[in-house]
Amino acid sequence: MSQIASSKLYCSSTIGFPRIGSKREMKKALESYWSGGLSGEALLLAAEEVDARAWKEQADMGVDLVALDGTLYDHVLDFAVTYLGLVPDRFSHLQGLEQYFACARGTPECPALDMSKYFDTNYHHLAPDVEGDMTPNANWGPLLEKVKKGQRVIGVDKAVPLILGPLTLAYLCRGSFDSLNLNLLKALIPHYVELMGRLGELGVPEVQVHEPCLTIFDSEDTIAVTADTYHSLATDKVPIHLVIPYDDVSEAMYQCVINLPVHAIGFDFCGVPGATSRNEMFTLIATHGFPQSKRLGAGVVDGRSVWKDTNEAMNVLLSLKRLLGNSQSICVQTSTSLQHVPYDVMLEDNFDPTLREKLSFAVQKLEELSFLSNALKKGFDSCAEPCLARRTMKEAVFEEHLVTRSESYEERRKKQHVYPAFPTTTIGSFPQTSTIRKVRLQYKKGQISETEYREAIAAEIGYCIGIQEALDLDVFVHGEAERSDMVEYFGLKLDGFAFTNHGWVQSYGSRYVRPPIIHGDVSRKSSMTVHEFQLAQKLTKKPVKGMLTGPVTILNWSFPRKDISRSEQARQIGFAIREEVDDLQNNGCIICQVDEPALREGLPLKKERWAAYLDWATKAFRLATSVARPEVQIVTHLCYSEFEDILESIDALHADVLTIENSRSSDEMMQYLASYGYKRDIGPGVYDVHSPIVPPVETMLAKIESFIQAGIVQGDVHRIHINPDCGLKTRRWSEVIPSLKNMVGAAKEARRRVDQHV
C-alpha cells in the first residue's frame, strides 16, 4: 500500500476548487481556441497552467491533501468521453478535442449531448448519452498524466486524484434520471478497479471518489448496489476517500457507507444555505457512531456560501471530537467543491470593506480549513464551548389573495392577444456584441454620460426591433442590450443586493456568471424595465414582451443570506417583481415574461423535502405575477433541468404560456406534458442556442410536427408557440439571423400545411 499522508490524526483536505483561473483564464483560452486563435496544444497548455496555479495555491495555504481538480469544459464529460470512451455513434468519426467539444457543443450534423443541472447546484453538466449496448473503452492515460503533473507541482504526499464515482456517473447518464443504469455500472466497475491499481502504482496518498448520488439513494436496491460496488473497488493498493457532497445521507445509507471497505468518508455537514430543513449528519453520527478504523471527513466549511464562518464549523468539530473521542481521525474539509463560489474576495478592491470583511470566497475558505485543522491539532485550547443549536428559521407566509389571478386561465385566455398558428418569438436576449459590452463598461467607469449610454442602448433596441420586423416574428423582445446578466441586472436595481467585479462562477463550459450577494432586506427602488419596453413598443405594431426574471431564479442564482429562510427572501423578491409587472401593464405591456429557469435546481435532493420548497417557490412566482390583469398574458421559461417529476408544480405556476428547453431532449418533456394533460399555451424550443450550428428549415419543421404528434395542448396550433431553446446573448448575429429566419420559415410552412388540411 502507498504511504498514507492522511494517517495523521487530524488533517485538512480540499474536494474541489474553481477550475476557471483567478482571472477567467480558461474562458479566454477556450473561446480563443473555438475562434481559431489558439491551437489545441496551446489550449491544453493553458489548462495545465490554470490547474497548476490552483493546486499550488491550495498547498501553499497549508492544506494537507489537495484534490487535483480541473477540466477543459465539464468533469462529467471528461469521465464519460475522454477517460471511458462512452461516445455516441454520431460522434465516432471524430477524434481528440474535436470529438470532445462536438459532444459538448454539437456539429451541423450532430446535436450535442443533453445538458442538465448538477444535483441542486447552479452548475450544468453534460449528460452522457449511453446508447443501446454501448460499453466503456477506457483510456486512463490523460488522467494519470494529470496526477503526475500534480505530484510534480505540489508533491506526492499532497496530490490526491479526484474521481467521479461509478455510481454517480451511471446515475447522471441521459435517461437514467432518478434511477441507475445498472448495465452501465456493471461494465464500469472493472475499469475503475484498473484505475485504482494504476493510481496505487503512482504512490498517491489516497483517491477521492465523489458519489453525490448517495445523498439521494435510499432504497434497499440502491443501498445493496452501493455496497457491492465498493466491495468490488476496494483494494490494498490505494486507500479510498469516499466523498458525499451536497446534502446529508439517509439513515439507511449512513449505516451502509460506514461499513464499506474504504479508508475515509467525507460528509457534508452544511447543506443548503438558508434552508429550513436541518442537516442531519451530526445526529446520524451521534445515533449510530462512526468507526474509529476510518477517517471522518468533516465537511464543515460551507462550499456553497460566500459568508465567512461564524464559529459554527468549530463548534461542530469540537462536538464531533467530544462525541467520538480523542483517537478518532478527523479531516477538516469543505462541504462541497469550492467550484460553486468565486475565487478570491481580495480581488474586490472596490468592494464595501465592511461587507467584504464578512465574506469568504474559495481562497479564504482555504484559510478557514487551515485554521480549523490547526485548532484540532492544538487541542482547541482557545475554543468556546460546543454549541450545535441551529437558528430556527420559519418558512414565509403568502397571503392567498396575493397569489391568485383574478380570473381562471380559460376566462382570461379569451381576452389575451390573438395569435396565428404556431406563433413565433424568441426567449428574450439577443447577441451581446463587443460594442454593447464596451458601452456598458464605459458607462460603468463614468467615461460616457447617462444620456450617451441611453442613446447607445436605444440604438441597439432599434436594431433588434428592425431585425425582428425583417424576420417577420410574431412577438418581439427588446433584446436586453442593457443587461449583462438576467439576475445581476435586477439585483443592481433592488435594495439588499451587493455585486462583485471579479466574483465569477462557472455555469458550464466557458459560460461564467457573477451571482449577486443578498445581504439585506430586498425591495424595489423604482421601475427597472419600463423605459426599455416603451422604447421598443413605440417602434412596432407587434406586441413586445416585458422581460423579467422571476423571484425563485433571482434567489437561486444569488448567494443567499443565512440568517433568514430562503422562502422569506423569495417572498421579498416576489413583491419587488410584482411592482414591476404592475408598472409594465400600466404602460401598455400585454405580454409579460417572468423567467424561472432555476425553479428545479432549488429542489432539495431528498423527495421528502420537496413539498415545502415547491409550495413556497410556486407561491413566490404567483405573488410576482398575479397582479397582472386578465388581458395581460404571463409567460415563463424553464430550461436545462429534469422537470417531469414536478409537473404539478409547473402547472401551479399558473403561467399563461410555458416556454421550455426541448431541442436536445427528443421531445421528452412534450410527451410528459401531454400525458399530464397540460392545458395552457406551450413554447417548446426548436433549436439549441448553445450550439453555433444554424439548423435547417427541415429540422425545425420536423420538430414542430412532432409537437402535434405528441398531443400537447390537444394539438391546438394557435397555442403552440415556436421559439429557440433559450436566450441568444451568447451567439453571434451571423448565427442568430439565419437561425431565426429558418425558424420563421419552418413555422410558416407548418401553417401552410395546417391550412391545407382545414
PDB file of N, CA and C in Angstrom, residues 688-740:
ATOM      1  N   ASP A 688     -31.140  24.483 -30.573  1.00  0.00           N
ATOM      2  CA  ASP A 688     -30.222  24.593 -29.443  1.00  0.00           C
ATOM      3  C   ASP A 688     -29.399  25.875 -29.543  1.00  0.00           C
ATOM      4  N   VAL A 689     -29.597  26.797 -28.631  1.00  0.00           N
ATOM      5  CA  VAL A 689     -28.886  28.077 -28.685  1.00  0.00           C
ATOM      6  C   VAL A 689     -27.455  27.965 -28.174  1.00  0.00           C
ATOM      7  N   HIS A 690     -27.120  26.858 -27.537  1.00  0.00           N
ATOM      8  CA  HIS A 690     -25.765  26.711 -27.020  1.00  0.00           C
ATOM      9  C   HIS A 690     -24.822  26.103 -28.047  1.00  0.00           C
ATOM     10  N   SER A 691     -25.322  25.862 -29.218  1.00  0.00           N
ATOM     11  CA  SER A 691     -24.501  25.371 -30.313  1.00  0.00           C
ATOM     12  C   SER A 691     -24.421  26.451 -31.386  1.00  0.00           C
ATOM     13  N   PRO A 692     -23.258  26.621 -32.018  1.00  0.00           N
ATOM     14  CA  PRO A 692     -23.135  27.632 -33.083  1.00  0.00           C
ATOM     15  C   PRO A 692     -23.781  27.196 -34.396  1.00  0.00           C
ATOM     16  N   ILE A 693     -24.321  26.002 -34.425  1.00  0.00           N
ATOM     17  CA  ILE A 693     -24.866  25.441 -35.654  1.00  0.00           C
ATOM     18  C   ILE A 693     -26.170  26.144 -36.041  1.00  0.00           C
ATOM     19  N   VAL A 694     -26.302  26.482 -37.336  1.00  0.00           N
ATOM     20  CA  VAL A 694     -27.555  27.049 -37.863  1.00  0.00           C
ATOM     21  C   VAL A 694     -28.433  25.888 -38.326  1.00  0.00           C
ATOM     22  N   PRO A 695     -29.556  25.646 -37.649  1.00  0.00           N
ATOM     23  CA  PRO A 695     -30.391  24.495 -38.014  1.00  0.00           C
ATOM     24  C   PRO A 695     -31.188  24.773 -39.286  1.00  0.00           C
ATOM     25  N   PRO A 696     -31.318  23.789 -40.175  1.00  0.00           N
ATOM     26  CA  PRO A 696     -32.084  23.994 -41.404  1.00  0.00           C
ATOM     27  C   PRO A 696     -33.588  24.007 -41.145  1.00  0.00           C
ATOM     28  N   VAL A 697     -34.326  24.548 -42.103  1.00  0.00           N
ATOM     29  CA  VAL A 697     -35.788  24.617 -42.004  1.00  0.00           C
ATOM     30  C   VAL A 697     -36.365  23.232 -41.763  1.00  0.00           C
ATOM     31  N   GLU A 698     -35.881  22.244 -42.493  1.00  0.00           N
ATOM     32  CA  GLU A 698     -36.460  20.908 -42.422  1.00  0.00           C
ATOM     33  C   GLU A 698     -36.356  20.323 -41.016  1.00  0.00           C
ATOM     34  N   THR A 699     -35.234  20.573 -40.342  1.00  0.00           N
ATOM     35  CA  THR A 699     -35.058  20.046 -38.983  1.00  0.00           C
ATOM     36  C   THR A 699     -36.074  20.654 -38.031  1.00  0.00           C
ATOM     37  N   MET A 700     -36.260  21.976 -38.114  1.00  0.00           N
ATOM     38  CA  MET A 700     -37.196  22.637 -37.209  1.00  0.00           C
ATOM     39  C   MET A 700     -38.645  22.330 -37.579  1.00  0.00           C
ATOM     40  N   LEU A 701     -38.912  22.152 -38.841  1.00  0.00           N
ATOM     41  CA  LEU A 701     -40.264  21.773 -39.259  1.00  0.00           C
ATOM     42  C   LEU A 701     -40.621  20.400 -38.691  1.00  0.00           C
ATOM     43  N   ALA A 702     -39.668  19.483 -38.726  1.00  0.00           N
ATOM     44  CA  ALA A 702     -39.908  18.154 -38.153  1.00  0.00           C
ATOM     45  C   ALA A 702     -40.187  18.261 -36.654  1.00  0.00           C
ATOM     46  N   LYS A 703     -39.468  19.185 -35.978  1.00  0.00           N
ATOM     47  CA  LYS A 703     -39.726  19.412 -34.554  1.00  0.00           C
ATOM     48  C   LYS A 703     -41.159  19.881 -34.330  1.00  0.00           C
ATOM     49  N   ILE A 704     -41.578  20.861 -35.125  1.00  0.00           N
ATOM     50  CA  ILE A 704     -42.926  21.414 -34.962  1.00  0.00           C
ATOM     51  C   ILE A 704     -43.984  20.328 -35.161  1.00  0.00           C
ATOM     52  N   GLU A 705     -43.802  19.524 -36.192  1.00  0.00           N
ATOM     53  CA  GLU A 705     -44.780  18.461 -36.456  1.00  0.00           C
ATOM     54  C   GLU A 705     -44.788  17.432 -35.332  1.00  0.00           C
ATOM     55  N   SER A 706     -43.620  17.232 -34.698  1.00  0.00           N
ATOM     56  CA  SER A 706     -43.568  16.272 -33.591  1.00  0.00           C
ATOM     57  C   SER A 706     -44.362  16.770 -32.383  1.00  0.00           C
ATOM     58  N   PHE A 707     -44.485  18.098 -32.235  1.00  0.00           N
ATOM     59  CA  PHE A 707     -45.261  18.633 -31.118  1.00  0.00           C
ATOM     60  C   PHE A 707     -46.733  18.238 -31.258  1.00  0.00           C
ATOM     61  N   ILE A 708     -47.230  18.323 -32.467  1.00  0.00           N
ATOM     62  CA  ILE A 708     -48.622  17.943 -32.706  1.00  0.00           C
ATOM     63  C   ILE A 708     -48.800  16.452 -32.449  1.00  0.00           C
ATOM     64  N   GLN A 709     -47.844  15.667 -32.923  1.00  0.00           N
ATOM     65  CA  GLN A 709     -47.921  14.220 -32.741  1.00  0.00           C
ATOM     66  C   GLN A 709     -47.871  13.838 -31.265  1.00  0.00           C
ATOM     67  N   ALA A 710     -47.174  14.643 -30.463  1.00  0.00           N
ATOM     68  CA  ALA A 710     -47.105  14.360 -29.030  1.00  0.00           C
ATOM     69  C   ALA A 710     -48.438  14.598 -28.332  1.00  0.00           C
ATOM     70  N   GLY A 711     -49.336  15.337 -28.980  1.00  0.00           N
ATOM     71  CA  GLY A 711     -50.655  15.588 -28.410  1.00  0.00           C
ATOM     72  C   GLY A 711     -50.699  16.720 -27.403  1.00  0.00           C
ATOM     73  N   ILE A 712     -49.653  17.575 -27.394  1.00  0.00           N
ATOM     74  CA  ILE A 712     -49.614  18.677 -26.436  1.00  0.00           C
ATOM     75  C   ILE A 712     -50.724  19.671 -26.729  1.00  0.00           C
ATOM     76  N   VAL A 713     -51.326  20.228 -25.696  1.00  0.00           N
ATOM     77  CA  VAL A 713     -52.467  21.163 -25.750  1.00  0.00           C
ATOM     78  C   VAL A 713     -53.493  20.725 -26.811  1.00  0.00           C
ATOM     79  N   GLN A 714     -53.708  19.417 -26.856  1.00  0.00           N
ATOM     80  CA  GLN A 714     -54.686  18.823 -27.763  1.00  0.00           C
ATOM     81  C   GLN A 714     -54.461  19.231 -29.225  1.00  0.00           C
ATOM     82  N   GLY A 715     -53.214  19.552 -29.549  1.00  0.00           N
ATOM     83  CA  GLY A 715     -52.884  19.885 -30.928  1.00  0.00           C
ATOM     84  C   GLY A 715     -53.392  21.230 -31.390  1.00  0.00           C
ATOM     85  N   ASP A 716     -53.753  22.120 -30.460  1.00  0.00           N
ATOM     86  CA  ASP A 716     -54.240  23.458 -30.823  1.00  0.00           C
ATOM     87  C   ASP A 716     -53.057  24.280 -31.352  1.00  0.00           C
ATOM     88  N   VAL A 717     -52.994  24.471 -32.658  1.00  0.00           N
ATOM     89  CA  VAL A 717     -51.824  25.078 -33.291  1.00  0.00           C
ATOM     90  C   VAL A 717     -51.667  26.557 -32.952  1.00  0.00           C
ATOM     91  N   HIS A 718     -52.700  27.197 -32.447  1.00  0.00           N
ATOM     92  CA  HIS A 718     -52.618  28.610 -32.055  1.00  0.00           C
ATOM     93  C   HIS A 718     -52.016  28.761 -30.658  1.00  0.00           C
ATOM     94  N   ARG A 719     -51.874  27.645 -29.962  1.00  0.00           N
ATOM     95  CA  ARG A 719     -51.337  27.693 -28.600  1.00  0.00           C
ATOM     96  C   ARG A 719     -50.000  26.961 -28.491  1.00  0.00           C
ATOM     97  N   ILE A 720     -49.442  26.566 -29.641  1.00  0.00           N
ATOM     98  CA  ILE A 720     -48.093  26.003 -29.679  1.00  0.00           C
ATOM     99  C   ILE A 720     -47.167  27.078 -30.232  1.00  0.00           C
ATOM    100  N   HIS A 721     -46.383  27.680 -29.369  1.00  0.00           N
ATOM    101  CA  HIS A 721     -45.501  28.786 -29.739  1.00  0.00           C
ATOM    102  C   HIS A 721     -44.164  28.225 -30.202  1.00  0.00           C
ATOM    103  N   ILE A 722     -43.542  28.907 -31.160  1.00  0.00           N
ATOM    104  CA  ILE A 722     -42.293  28.447 -31.757  1.00  0.00           C
ATOM    105  C   ILE A 722     -41.178  29.412 -31.371  1.00  0.00           C
ATOM    106  N   ASN A 723     -40.157  28.889 -30.731  1.00  0.00           N
ATOM    107  CA  ASN A 723     -39.066  29.720 -30.219  1.00  0.00           C
ATOM    108  C   ASN A 723     -37.799  28.900 -30.062  1.00  0.00           C
ATOM    109  N   PRO A 724     -36.649  29.561 -29.935  1.00  0.00           N
ATOM    110  CA  PRO A 724     -35.405  28.835 -29.611  1.00  0.00           C
ATOM    111  C   PRO A 724     -35.487  28.261 -28.197  1.00  0.00           C
ATOM    112  N   ASP A 725     -34.491  27.457 -27.850  1.00  0.00           N
ATOM    113  CA  ASP A 725     -34.445  26.861 -26.520  1.00  0.00           C
ATOM    114  C   ASP A 725     -34.305  27.893 -25.410  1.00  0.00           C
ATOM    115  N   CYS A 726     -33.531  28.945 -25.672  1.00  0.00           N
ATOM    116  CA  CYS A 726     -33.157  29.858 -24.603  1.00  0.00           C
ATOM    117  C   CYS A 726     -32.791  31.199 -25.229  1.00  0.00           C
ATOM    118  N   GLY A 727     -32.286  32.126 -24.410  1.00  0.00           N
ATOM    119  CA  GLY A 727     -31.873  33.426 -24.917  1.00  0.00           C
ATOM    120  C   GLY A 727     -30.681  33.314 -25.847  1.00  0.00           C
ATOM    121  N   LEU A 728     -30.452  34.372 -26.637  1.00  0.00           N
ATOM    122  CA  LEU A 728     -29.458  34.338 -27.713  1.00  0.00           C
ATOM    123  C   LEU A 728     -28.239  35.219 -27.435  1.00  0.00           C
ATOM    124  N   LYS A 729     -28.044  35.606 -26.203  1.00  0.00           N
ATOM    125  CA  LYS A 729     -26.994  36.581 -25.894  1.00  0.00           C
ATOM    126  C   LYS A 729     -25.590  36.057 -26.177  1.00  0.00           C
ATOM    127  N   THR A 730     -25.386  34.742 -26.080  1.00  0.00           N
ATOM    128  CA  THR A 730     -24.034  34.203 -26.274  1.00  0.00           C
ATOM    129  C   THR A 730     -23.714  33.891 -27.728  1.00  0.00           C
ATOM    130  N   ARG A 731     -24.675  34.092 -28.606  1.00  0.00           N
ATOM    131  CA  ARG A 731     -24.473  33.776 -30.024  1.00  0.00           C
ATOM    132  C   ARG A 731     -24.107  35.033 -30.808  1.00  0.00           C
ATOM    133  N   ARG A 732     -23.602  34.836 -32.020  1.00  0.00           N
ATOM    134  CA  ARG A 732     -23.283  35.945 -32.913  1.00  0.00           C
ATOM    135  C   ARG A 732     -24.491  36.232 -33.801  1.00  0.00           C
ATOM    136  N   TRP A 733     -24.578  37.484 -34.266  1.00  0.00           N
ATOM    137  CA  TRP A 733     -25.660  37.831 -35.193  1.00  0.00           C
ATOM    138  C   TRP A 733     -25.584  36.963 -36.452  1.00  0.00           C
ATOM    139  N   SER A 734     -24.374  36.615 -36.864  1.00  0.00           N
ATOM    140  CA  SER A 734     -24.215  35.796 -38.072  1.00  0.00           C
ATOM    141  C   SER A 734     -24.805  34.403 -37.898  1.00  0.00           C
ATOM    142  N   GLU A 735     -24.987  33.980 -36.663  1.00  0.00           N
ATOM    143  CA  GLU A 735     -25.652  32.710 -36.369  1.00  0.00           C
ATOM    144  C   GLU A 735     -27.139  32.913 -36.096  1.00  0.00           C
ATOM    145  N   VAL A 736     -27.461  34.004 -35.393  1.00  0.00           N
ATOM    146  CA  VAL A 736     -28.834  34.236 -34.949  1.00  0.00           C
ATOM    147  C   VAL A 736     -29.769  34.521 -36.115  1.00  0.00           C
ATOM    148  N   ILE A 737     -29.359  35.423 -37.011  1.00  0.00           N
ATOM    149  CA  ILE A 737     -30.269  35.832 -38.089  1.00  0.00           C
ATOM    150  C   ILE A 737     -30.661  34.655 -38.986  1.00  0.00           C
ATOM    151  N   PRO A 738     -29.716  33.863 -39.496  1.00  0.00           N
ATOM    152  CA  PRO A 738     -30.144  32.732 -40.321  1.00  0.00           C
ATOM    153  C   PRO A 738     -30.924  31.672 -39.540  1.00  0.00           C
ATOM    154  N   SER A 739     -30.594  31.497 -38.274  1.00  0.00           N
ATOM    155  CA  SER A 739     -31.325  30.513 -37.467  1.00  0.00           C
ATOM    156  C   SER A 739     -32.782  30.932 -37.291  1.00  0.00           C
ATOM    157  N   LEU A 740     -32.995  32.207 -36.949  1.00  0.00           N
ATOM    158  CA  LEU A 740     -34.362  32.689 -36.773  1.00  0.00           C
ATOM    159  C   LEU A 740     -35.106  32.744 -38.104  1.00  0.00           C
TER     160      LEU A 740
END
